[in-house]
PDB file of C-alpha atoms in Angstrom:
ATOM      1  CA  MET A  28     172.390 268.632 271.505  1.00  0.00           C
ATOM      2  CA  GLU A  29     168.768 267.687 272.078  1.00  0.00           C
ATOM      3  CA  TYR A  30     169.588 266.085 275.460  1.00  0.00           C
ATOM      4  CA  ASN A  31     171.322 269.297 276.524  1.00  0.00           C
ATOM      5  CA  ARG A  32     168.267 271.304 275.573  1.00  0.00           C
ATOM      6  CA  GLU A  33     165.955 268.932 277.446  1.00  0.00           C
ATOM      7  CA  LEU A  34     168.085 269.119 280.591  1.00  0.00           C
ATOM      8  CA  HIS A  35     168.197 272.903 280.350  1.00  0.00           C
ATOM      9  CA  GLN A  36     164.399 273.020 280.105  1.00  0.00           C
ATOM     10  CA  LYS A  37     163.945 270.676 283.070  1.00  0.00           C
ATOM     11  CA  LEU A  38     166.328 272.728 285.208  1.00  0.00           C
ATOM     12  CA  THR A  39     164.564 275.926 284.180  1.00  0.00           C
ATOM     13  CA  ASN A  40     161.140 274.452 284.959  1.00  0.00           C
ATOM     14  CA  ALA A  41     162.400 273.358 288.386  1.00  0.00           C
ATOM     15  CA  ASN A  42     163.868 276.827 289.056  1.00  0.00           C
ATOM     16  CA  ILE A  43     167.333 275.320 289.463  1.00  0.00           C
ATOM     17  CA  PRO A  44     170.032 277.921 288.804  1.00  0.00           C
ATOM     18  CA  HIS A  45     172.368 276.939 285.991  1.00  0.00           C
ATOM     19  CA  GLU A  46     174.186 278.315 282.981  1.00  0.00           C
ATOM     20  CA  TYR A  47     173.342 277.136 279.513  1.00  0.00           C
ATOM     21  CA  HIS A  48     174.841 278.397 276.279  1.00  0.00           C
ATOM     22  CA  GLU A  49     174.631 277.180 272.708  1.00  0.00           C
ATOM     23  CA  PHE A  50     177.059 278.177 270.006  1.00  0.00           C
ATOM     24  CA  ASP A  51     177.386 277.330 266.344  1.00  0.00           C
ATOM     25  CA  GLY A  52     180.076 274.858 265.405  1.00  0.00           C
ATOM     26  CA  GLU A  53     181.405 271.453 266.321  1.00  0.00           C
ATOM     27  CA  HIS A  54     183.888 270.564 269.056  1.00  0.00           C
ATOM     28  CA  GLU A  55     186.812 271.132 266.760  1.00  0.00           C
ATOM     29  CA  TRP A  56     189.791 273.465 267.055  1.00  0.00           C
ATOM     30  CA  LYS A  57     188.042 276.360 265.269  1.00  0.00           C
ATOM     31  CA  TYR A  58     185.291 276.251 267.911  1.00  0.00           C
ATOM     32  CA  TRP A  59     187.722 276.010 270.819  1.00  0.00           C
ATOM     33  CA  GLN A  60     189.882 278.884 269.587  1.00  0.00           C
ATOM     34  CA  GLU A  61     186.884 281.111 270.108  1.00  0.00           C
ATOM     35  CA  HIS A  62     185.557 279.574 273.348  1.00  0.00           C
ATOM     36  CA  ILE A  63     188.498 278.142 275.315  1.00  0.00           C
ATOM     37  CA  LYS A  64     189.106 281.261 277.414  1.00  0.00           C
ATOM     38  CA  ASP A  65     185.484 281.544 278.587  1.00  0.00           C
ATOM     39  CA  THR A  66     185.286 277.799 279.189  1.00  0.00           C
ATOM     40  CA  LEU A  67     188.380 277.788 281.390  1.00  0.00           C
ATOM     41  CA  LEU A  68     187.188 280.845 283.314  1.00  0.00           C
ATOM     42  CA  PHE A  69     183.854 279.107 283.922  1.00  0.00           C
ATOM     43  CA  PHE A  70     185.461 275.954 285.326  1.00  0.00           C
ATOM     44  CA  ASN A  71     187.954 277.974 287.355  1.00  0.00           C
ATOM     45  CA  LYS A  72     185.057 279.278 289.474  1.00  0.00           C
ATOM     46  CA  PHE A  73     184.503 275.743 290.761  1.00  0.00           C
ATOM     47  CA  VAL A  74     188.032 274.429 291.238  1.00  0.00           C
ATOM     48  CA  SER A  75     189.874 277.328 292.820  1.00  0.00           C
TER      49      SER A  75
END
């Protein structure tokens, strides 16, 4: 997680547009049940 935070800070400092979100939980099914829809909608913006 720390590397993600560092990259986010570097992108922010360089004024590079990006999206960054942190959520509680691990990458287990309980997490994905809550976040799968938003994740797929996010990636759909780039592949369709």
